[in-house]
Coordinates of C-alpha atoms and ligand atoms in Angstrom, one line a residue:
M1 CA 23.6 49.0 -77.3
Q2 CA 22.4 47.0 -80.3
T3 CA 23.4 43.3 -80.0
W4 CA 23.9 41.1 -83.0
A5 CA 21.5 38.9 -85.0
P6 CA 19.7 36.1 -83.2
V7 CA 20.8 32.5 -83.9
D8 CA 18.4 29.7 -84.7
V9 CA 19.0 26.9 -82.2
P10 CA 17.4 23.6 -83.2
R11 CA 15.6 21.8 -80.3
I12 CA 16.7 18.2 -79.9
A13 CA 14.4 15.6 -78.4
G14 CA 15.2 14.3 -75.0
S15 CA 17.4 15.9 -72.3
G16 CA 20.8 15.5 -70.7
P17 CA 22.2 15.6 -67.2
P18 CA 22.4 18.9 -65.3
L19 CA 25.4 21.1 -66.1
R20 CA 28.4 20.9 -63.8
L21 CA 31.0 23.7 -64.1
H22 CA 34.2 24.7 -62.5
D23 CA 33.8 27.4 -59.9
T24 CA 36.9 29.5 -59.1
A25 CA 35.6 30.5 -55.7
T26 CA 35.4 26.9 -54.4
G27 CA 38.0 25.5 -56.7
R28 CA 35.7 22.6 -57.6
V29 CA 33.5 21.4 -60.5
R30 CA 30.0 21.7 -59.1
P31 CA 26.5 21.4 -60.4
T32 CA 24.9 24.7 -61.6
A33 CA 21.5 25.1 -60.2
P34 CA 19.6 27.8 -62.1
G35 CA 15.9 28.4 -61.7
R36 CA 13.6 28.5 -64.7
T37 CA 15.5 31.5 -65.9
A38 CA 19.3 31.1 -65.7
L39 CA 21.1 34.4 -65.0
M40 CA 24.5 34.8 -66.7
Y41 CA 26.8 37.8 -66.9
V42 CA 29.9 37.5 -69.1
C43 CA 32.4 40.4 -69.2
G44 CA 32.6 41.9 -72.6
I45 CA 35.4 43.5 -74.6
T46 CA 37.3 46.7 -74.2
P47 CA 37.0 47.8 -77.8
Y48 CA 40.4 49.2 -78.6
D49 CA 41.4 46.5 -81.1
A50 CA 39.7 43.8 -83.1
T51 CA 38.4 40.5 -81.6
H52 CA 41.3 37.9 -81.5
L53 CA 41.0 34.2 -81.1
G54 CA 41.5 34.5 -77.3
H55 CA 38.3 36.5 -77.0
A56 CA 36.6 34.2 -79.4
A57 CA 37.5 31.1 -77.3
T58 CA 36.2 32.8 -74.2
Y59 CA 32.8 33.8 -75.7
L60 CA 32.5 30.4 -77.3
A61 CA 32.9 28.7 -74.0
F62 CA 30.0 30.7 -72.5
D63 CA 28.0 30.2 -75.6
L64 CA 28.1 26.5 -74.8
V65 CA 26.9 27.2 -71.3
N66 CA 24.0 29.1 -72.8
R67 CA 23.3 26.2 -75.3
V68 CA 23.4 23.5 -72.6
W69 CA 21.1 25.4 -70.2
R70 CA 18.6 26.0 -73.1
D71 CA 18.8 22.4 -74.0
L72 CA 17.9 21.6 -70.3
G73 CA 14.8 23.8 -70.7
H74 CA 16.0 27.0 -69.1
D75 CA 15.3 30.4 -70.3
V76 CA 18.8 32.1 -70.3
H77 CA 19.0 35.8 -69.3
Y78 CA 22.4 36.7 -70.6
V79 CA 24.0 40.1 -70.1
Q80 CA 27.3 41.4 -71.5
N81 CA 28.9 44.7 -71.1
V82 CA 31.3 46.7 -73.4
T83 CA 34.0 48.7 -71.6
D84 CA 33.7 51.6 -74.0
I85 CA 35.5 54.0 -71.7
D86 CA 38.6 53.0 -69.8
D87 CA 42.4 53.8 -69.8
P88 CA 43.4 51.3 -72.5
L89 CA 40.9 52.7 -74.9
L90 CA 42.1 56.3 -74.3
E91 CA 45.7 55.3 -74.5
R92 CA 45.2 53.6 -77.9
A93 CA 43.2 56.5 -79.2
T94 CA 46.0 58.9 -78.2
R95 CA 48.7 56.7 -79.7
D96 CA 46.8 56.4 -83.0
Q97 CA 45.5 60.0 -83.0
D98 CA 42.1 58.5 -83.2
D99 CA 38.9 59.6 -81.5
W100 CA 38.1 57.2 -78.6
V101 CA 34.4 57.3 -79.3
V102 CA 35.0 56.4 -83.0
L103 CA 37.6 53.7 -82.1
G104 CA 35.2 52.1 -79.6
M105 CA 32.3 52.1 -82.0
R106 CA 34.3 50.7 -84.9
E107 CA 35.8 47.8 -82.9
T108 CA 32.4 47.1 -81.2
A109 CA 30.8 46.8 -84.7
L110 CA 33.5 44.4 -85.8
F111 CA 33.0 42.4 -82.6
R112 CA 29.3 42.0 -83.4
E113 CA 30.2 40.8 -86.9
D114 CA 32.7 38.3 -85.6
M115 CA 30.2 36.9 -83.0
E116 CA 27.6 36.7 -85.6
A117 CA 29.9 34.8 -88.0
L118 CA 30.8 32.4 -85.2
R119 CA 27.1 31.9 -84.5
V120 CA 27.4 33.0 -80.9
I121 CA 23.9 33.5 -79.3
P122 CA 23.7 37.2 -78.6
P123 CA 23.2 38.4 -75.0
R124 CA 19.7 39.7 -74.2
Q125 CA 21.3 43.0 -73.1
F126 CA 24.6 44.3 -74.5
V127 CA 25.4 47.4 -72.5
G128 CA 28.1 50.0 -72.9
A129 CA 29.7 51.7 -69.9
V130 CA 28.9 55.1 -71.5
E131 CA 25.2 54.4 -71.9
A132 CA 25.1 53.0 -68.3
M133 CA 27.0 56.0 -66.8
G134 CA 24.0 57.2 -64.8
E135 CA 23.4 53.9 -63.1
I136 CA 27.1 53.4 -62.4
A137 CA 27.4 56.8 -60.8
E138 CA 24.3 56.0 -58.8
L139 CA 25.8 52.8 -57.4
V140 CA 29.0 54.6 -56.4
G141 CA 26.9 57.2 -54.7
K142 CA 25.0 54.5 -52.8
L143 CA 28.2 52.8 -51.7
L144 CA 29.5 56.1 -50.5
A145 CA 26.3 56.7 -48.5
Q146 CA 26.4 53.3 -47.0
G147 CA 30.0 53.8 -45.8
A148 CA 31.4 51.1 -48.2
A149 CA 33.3 53.8 -50.1
Y150 CA 35.3 56.9 -49.3
R151 CA 37.2 59.7 -51.0
V152 CA 40.9 59.9 -50.8
D153 CA 42.3 62.9 -49.0
D154 CA 43.7 64.5 -52.1
A155 CA 42.6 68.1 -52.8
E156 CA 43.3 68.0 -56.5
C157 CA 41.9 64.5 -57.2
P158 CA 39.5 63.4 -54.5
D159 CA 38.8 60.1 -56.2
V160 CA 36.3 57.6 -54.7
Y161 CA 37.5 54.2 -53.6
F162 CA 35.8 51.0 -52.4
D163 CA 36.6 49.8 -48.9
S164 CA 37.5 46.2 -49.6
G165 CA 37.2 45.3 -45.9
V166 CA 33.4 46.0 -45.7
T167 CA 32.1 42.7 -46.9
G168 CA 34.3 40.5 -44.8
H169 CA 34.7 38.2 -47.7
F170 CA 37.3 40.0 -49.9
G171 CA 39.6 37.4 -51.5
Y172 CA 37.0 34.5 -51.5
E173 CA 36.5 34.5 -55.2
S174 CA 40.2 34.3 -56.3
N175 CA 41.5 32.6 -53.2
Y176 CA 44.8 34.5 -53.8
D177 CA 47.0 35.6 -50.9
E178 CA 47.6 39.2 -50.2
A179 CA 51.0 39.4 -52.0
T180 CA 49.5 37.8 -55.1
M181 CA 46.5 40.1 -55.1
T182 CA 48.8 43.1 -54.7
E183 CA 51.0 42.1 -57.6
L184 CA 48.0 41.3 -59.9
S185 CA 46.3 44.6 -58.9
R186 CA 49.5 46.5 -59.9
E187 CA 49.7 44.6 -63.2
R188 CA 46.0 44.9 -64.1
G189 CA 45.0 48.5 -63.8
G190 CA 44.9 48.8 -60.0
D191 CA 47.0 51.3 -57.9
P192 CA 48.0 49.5 -54.6
D193 CA 50.8 52.1 -54.1
R194 CA 48.6 55.2 -54.1
P195 CA 48.9 57.1 -50.8
G196 CA 45.8 57.9 -48.8
K197 CA 43.8 54.7 -49.4
R198 CA 42.5 52.7 -46.5
R199 CA 43.8 49.4 -47.9
A200 CA 46.3 48.9 -50.7
L201 CA 43.8 46.7 -52.6
D202 CA 40.9 49.1 -52.5
P203 CA 39.8 49.6 -56.1
L204 CA 38.8 52.9 -57.7
L205 CA 35.1 53.6 -58.0
W206 CA 35.0 57.1 -59.4
R207 CA 37.9 59.0 -61.0
T208 CA 37.4 62.7 -60.7
A209 CA 37.8 64.6 -64.0
R210 CA 41.3 65.3 -65.2
P211 CA 42.2 67.9 -67.8
G212 CA 42.1 66.4 -71.3
E213 CA 40.1 63.3 -70.3
P214 CA 36.5 62.6 -71.0
S215 CA 34.2 63.0 -67.9
W216 CA 30.6 62.8 -67.0
E217 CA 28.5 65.0 -64.7
S218 CA 27.0 63.2 -61.7
D219 CA 26.1 63.8 -58.1
L220 CA 29.7 62.7 -57.3
G221 CA 31.0 65.6 -59.4
P222 CA 32.4 65.2 -62.9
G223 CA 34.5 62.1 -63.5
R224 CA 34.4 58.6 -64.9
P225 CA 34.0 55.2 -63.3
G226 CA 36.5 52.6 -62.3
W227 CA 36.4 49.3 -64.2
H228 CA 34.9 46.9 -61.7
V229 CA 31.9 49.0 -60.7
E230 CA 30.8 49.2 -64.3
C231 CA 30.2 45.4 -64.3
A232 CA 28.7 45.4 -60.8
A233 CA 26.1 48.1 -61.8
I234 CA 25.2 46.6 -65.2
A235 CA 24.8 43.1 -63.8
L236 CA 22.9 44.1 -60.6
N237 CA 20.4 46.3 -62.5
R238 CA 19.5 43.7 -65.0
L239 CA 20.0 40.3 -63.3
G240 CA 19.5 41.2 -59.6
P241 CA 21.5 40.5 -56.4
R242 CA 22.3 36.8 -57.1
I243 CA 23.3 35.5 -60.5
D244 CA 24.0 31.9 -61.5
L245 CA 27.3 32.6 -63.4
N246 CA 29.8 35.3 -63.7
G247 CA 32.2 34.5 -66.5
G248 CA 35.4 35.7 -68.3
G249 CA 38.9 34.7 -69.0
S250 CA 41.3 33.7 -66.2
D251 CA 42.9 37.2 -66.3
L252 CA 39.7 38.5 -64.8
I253 CA 39.8 36.3 -61.7
F254 CA 41.6 39.1 -59.9
P255 CA 41.1 42.0 -59.4
H256 CA 38.1 42.3 -61.7
H257 CA 35.7 39.6 -60.6
E258 CA 36.8 39.8 -56.9
C259 CA 36.1 43.5 -56.9
S260 CA 32.8 43.5 -58.9
A261 CA 31.5 40.8 -56.7
A262 CA 32.5 42.7 -53.6
H263 CA 30.8 45.9 -54.9
A264 CA 27.6 44.0 -55.5
E265 CA 27.7 42.2 -52.2
A266 CA 28.5 45.4 -50.2
F267 CA 25.4 47.0 -51.8
T268 CA 22.9 44.2 -51.6
G269 CA 24.2 42.2 -48.6
V270 CA 23.8 39.0 -50.6
H271 CA 26.8 36.7 -50.6
P272 CA 28.0 35.2 -52.9
F273 CA 27.0 37.4 -55.8
A274 CA 27.4 34.5 -58.3
G275 CA 26.7 30.8 -57.8
H276 CA 29.7 30.1 -60.2
Y277 CA 32.7 32.1 -61.1
T278 CA 33.8 30.4 -64.2
H279 CA 37.0 31.3 -66.1
T280 CA 38.5 30.2 -69.4
G281 CA 42.2 29.5 -70.0
M282 CA 44.3 31.9 -72.1
I283 CA 44.9 31.3 -75.8
G284 CA 48.5 32.0 -76.8
L285 CA 50.5 32.3 -79.9
D286 CA 54.2 31.7 -80.2
G287 CA 54.5 30.9 -76.5
A288 CA 52.8 34.0 -75.1
K289 CA 49.3 34.9 -74.1
M290 CA 47.5 36.5 -77.0
S291 CA 46.9 40.0 -76.0
K292 CA 46.4 43.4 -77.5
S293 CA 49.3 44.9 -75.5
R294 CA 51.7 42.2 -76.8
G295 CA 50.5 42.5 -80.4
N296 CA 50.7 38.8 -81.1
L297 CA 47.2 38.5 -82.3
V298 CA 45.2 36.5 -84.8
F299 CA 42.0 38.3 -85.5
V300 CA 38.7 36.6 -86.2
S301 CA 37.9 39.3 -88.8
K302 CA 41.2 38.5 -90.7
L303 CA 40.4 34.8 -90.9
R304 CA 36.9 35.7 -92.1
A305 CA 38.5 38.0 -94.8
Q306 CA 40.6 35.0 -95.9
D307 CA 37.3 33.0 -96.3
V308 CA 38.1 30.6 -93.5
D309 CA 35.0 28.7 -92.5
P310 CA 33.9 30.1 -89.1
N311 CA 32.7 26.5 -88.2
A312 CA 36.4 25.4 -88.6
V313 CA 37.4 28.2 -86.2
R314 CA 34.8 26.9 -83.7
V315 CA 35.9 23.3 -84.0
A316 CA 39.6 24.3 -83.6
L317 CA 38.9 26.3 -80.4
L318 CA 36.5 23.7 -79.0
A319 CA 39.1 20.9 -79.7
G320 CA 40.8 22.0 -76.5
H321 CA 39.2 22.2 -73.0
Y322 CA 38.0 25.7 -72.2
R323 CA 40.0 25.8 -68.9
T324 CA 43.3 24.9 -70.5
D325 CA 45.8 27.5 -71.5
R326 CA 46.5 26.6 -75.1
A327 CA 48.2 27.7 -78.2
W328 CA 46.6 28.7 -81.5
T329 CA 48.4 27.2 -84.5
D330 CA 47.6 27.1 -88.3
D331 CA 47.9 23.3 -87.9
L332 CA 45.0 23.4 -85.3
L333 CA 42.8 25.2 -87.9
G334 CA 43.9 22.7 -90.6
R335 CA 43.0 19.7 -88.5
A336 CA 39.6 21.3 -87.6
A337 CA 38.8 21.8 -91.3
E338 CA 39.6 18.1 -92.0
R339 CA 37.5 17.0 -89.1
L340 CA 34.6 19.2 -90.3
A341 CA 34.9 17.8 -93.9
R342 CA 34.7 14.2 -92.5
W343 CA 31.6 15.0 -90.5
R344 CA 30.0 16.7 -93.5
E345 CA 30.7 13.7 -95.6
A346 CA 29.1 11.5 -93.0
V347 CA 25.9 13.5 -92.6
A348 CA 25.5 13.7 -96.4
L349 CA 24.9 9.9 -96.6
D350 CA 21.3 8.8 -96.4
A351 CA 21.9 6.1 -93.7
A352 CA 24.1 5.9 -90.7
P353 CA 24.4 4.2 -87.3
A354 CA 21.6 5.3 -84.9
A355 CA 22.6 8.7 -83.4
D356 CA 20.7 8.6 -80.1
D357 CA 23.7 7.3 -78.3
L358 CA 25.9 10.0 -79.8
V359 CA 23.5 12.7 -78.7
L360 CA 23.5 11.4 -75.2
R361 CA 27.3 11.2 -75.2
M362 CA 27.5 14.8 -76.4
R363 CA 25.1 16.0 -73.7
T364 CA 26.9 14.0 -71.0
H365 CA 30.4 15.3 -72.0
L366 CA 29.2 18.9 -72.2
A367 CA 27.5 18.6 -68.8
D368 CA 30.8 17.5 -67.4
D369 CA 32.4 21.0 -67.2
L370 CA 32.1 21.5 -71.0
D371 CA 34.3 18.5 -72.0
T372 CA 34.4 19.5 -75.6
P373 CA 37.4 17.3 -76.6
A374 CA 35.4 14.3 -75.5
A375 CA 32.2 15.5 -77.2
L376 CA 34.1 16.1 -80.5
A377 CA 35.8 12.7 -80.2
A378 CA 32.3 11.1 -79.9
V379 CA 31.3 12.8 -83.2
D380 CA 34.5 11.5 -84.8
A381 CA 33.6 7.9 -83.8
W382 CA 30.1 8.2 -85.1
A383 CA 31.4 9.7 -88.4
A384 CA 33.9 6.9 -88.8
G385 CA 31.2 4.3 -88.4
T386 CA 29.0 6.1 -90.9
L387 CA 31.7 6.3 -93.5
E388 CA 32.4 2.6 -93.1
R389 CA 28.7 2.2 -94.0
R390 CA 27.9 0.5 -90.8
G391 CA 24.4 1.8 -90.2
R392 CA 20.9 1.8 -91.7
D393 CA 19.2 4.6 -89.7
A394 CA 17.8 7.1 -92.2
S395 CA 17.0 9.7 -89.6
A396 CA 20.5 9.7 -88.0
P397 CA 22.2 12.2 -90.3
R398 CA 19.5 14.9 -89.6
L399 CA 19.7 14.3 -85.9
V400 CA 23.5 14.6 -85.9
R401 CA 23.2 17.9 -87.9
D402 CA 20.7 19.3 -85.3
A403 CA 22.8 18.1 -82.3
L404 CA 26.0 19.7 -83.6
D405 CA 24.2 22.9 -84.5
G406 CA 22.1 23.1 -81.2
L407 CA 24.7 21.9 -78.7
L408 CA 28.0 23.0 -80.3
G409 CA 26.9 25.8 -82.7
V410 CA 28.7 23.9 -85.5
V411 CA 26.8 23.9 -88.8
L412 CA 27.5 21.0 -91.1
Ligands
5CA1 N1 36.2 44.7 -70.8 C1 36.9 43.9 -69.9 C2 36.0 43.0 -69.1 S1 34.8 43.9 -68.3 C3 37.9 43.0 -70.6 O1 38.6 42.2 -70.0 N2 38.0 43.2 -72.0 S2 39.1 42.5 -72.9 O2 38.8 42.9 -74.3 O3 40.4 42.7 -72.5 O4 38.8 40.9 -72.8 C4 37.5 40.4 -73.1 C5 37.4 38.9 -72.7 O5 38.4 38.1 -73.4 C6 37.8 38.8 -71.2 O6 36.9 37.8 -70.6 C7 39.2 38.3 -71.2 O7 39.5 37.5 -70.1 C8 39.2 37.4 -72.5 N3 40.5 37.3 -73.1 C9 41.4 38.2 -73.4 N4 42.6 37.7 -73.9 C10 42.4 36.4 -73.9 C11 43.2 35.2 -74.4 N5 44.4 35.4 -74.9 N6 42.6 34.0 -74.3 C12 41.4 33.8 -73.8 N7 40.6 34.8 -73.4 C13 41.1 36.1 -73.4
ZN2 ZN1 33.7 42.9 -66.5

């Protein structure tokens, strides 16, 4: 698929400490250790509705990972999928008497515009499930041939399932117990109660064609893929058997990332699939997680239509730590706009306190599991000193502009 427009990222002199990030599998904040090229896979949208601020917060967090790695001199190979065929998309299309293809294309186009407005660095490859259908079916076929997958004994619907016992590691990523995994599987698109499976938690790999549903021809027979194998195939074929980071919101910890990692590991024999499994907290509104199914959404595109400065949206979302579940409020946006105005006033002056220390602080806070609240507070402190006319460094305002743009994606 076409991605969105590239973003100019100013280079800033010097360098910061290595990036440490929280990893769900080990439950710890650990150093990331990419090679010259950092390999990052972040799960993309299911395009049945517009991008809301929860999605935006998640993609902004991984945009900061991208920026910090680049700042450390890495080339970042970033891949993102689009789940442009799955049950939620078909259900919404049926509800609204829409064509699922048109719905997916429309919402994906809107997502691109939103990401562009928020100055999110685009992935190098932005891949739809439909365009990757051949490679997904091929991976399912190979898992079957290896004995890591099986068909359920159901004459009408001989669907293919993954045997979650084959890697010997199932459960290591989420660290959830069996009961929690079963409950989450039931809630999040799995079918632990389906008869004929070897294990209740075995996820679907290939759903044989049903009347009235879209399907694709393949060596497996006509059908469409399960959700987790889509991400396993797209990531493996572009990034290889071992990636540095697999990212998404905390609702993807289980079953999605557990299962996609297990698929990849069963196929390649390489464990763990990702050096870090990093998850963002959920953005809520009115006390509930912002979600398409609940309908309590604030859309990025609506804010854009109201001429809200996308930089203020960025600052508002980065004002909280990426791992904290937090609420979106109008007040949060108002405070971000005020903050931005103060920073802009400060960089408009022709002299300021030296900014080298600020840049080091920003780098150090971001390297510490993306501590954006502390990084923004450091900018506040510098701006306060500047507005009190405490400095004489004529180059500082330019450096601060570049650092905010390069490291935080905020344009003053
Ligand atoms: N297509 C799949 C991933 S392969 C999917 O989960 N799509 S999604 O559209 O439902 O979500 C896209 C990303 O936004 C996921 O990483 C998800 O965890 C994240 N997300 C969804 N709702 C919220 C929220 N309220 N707050 C923060 N992140 C969210
Ligand atoms: Zn995914």
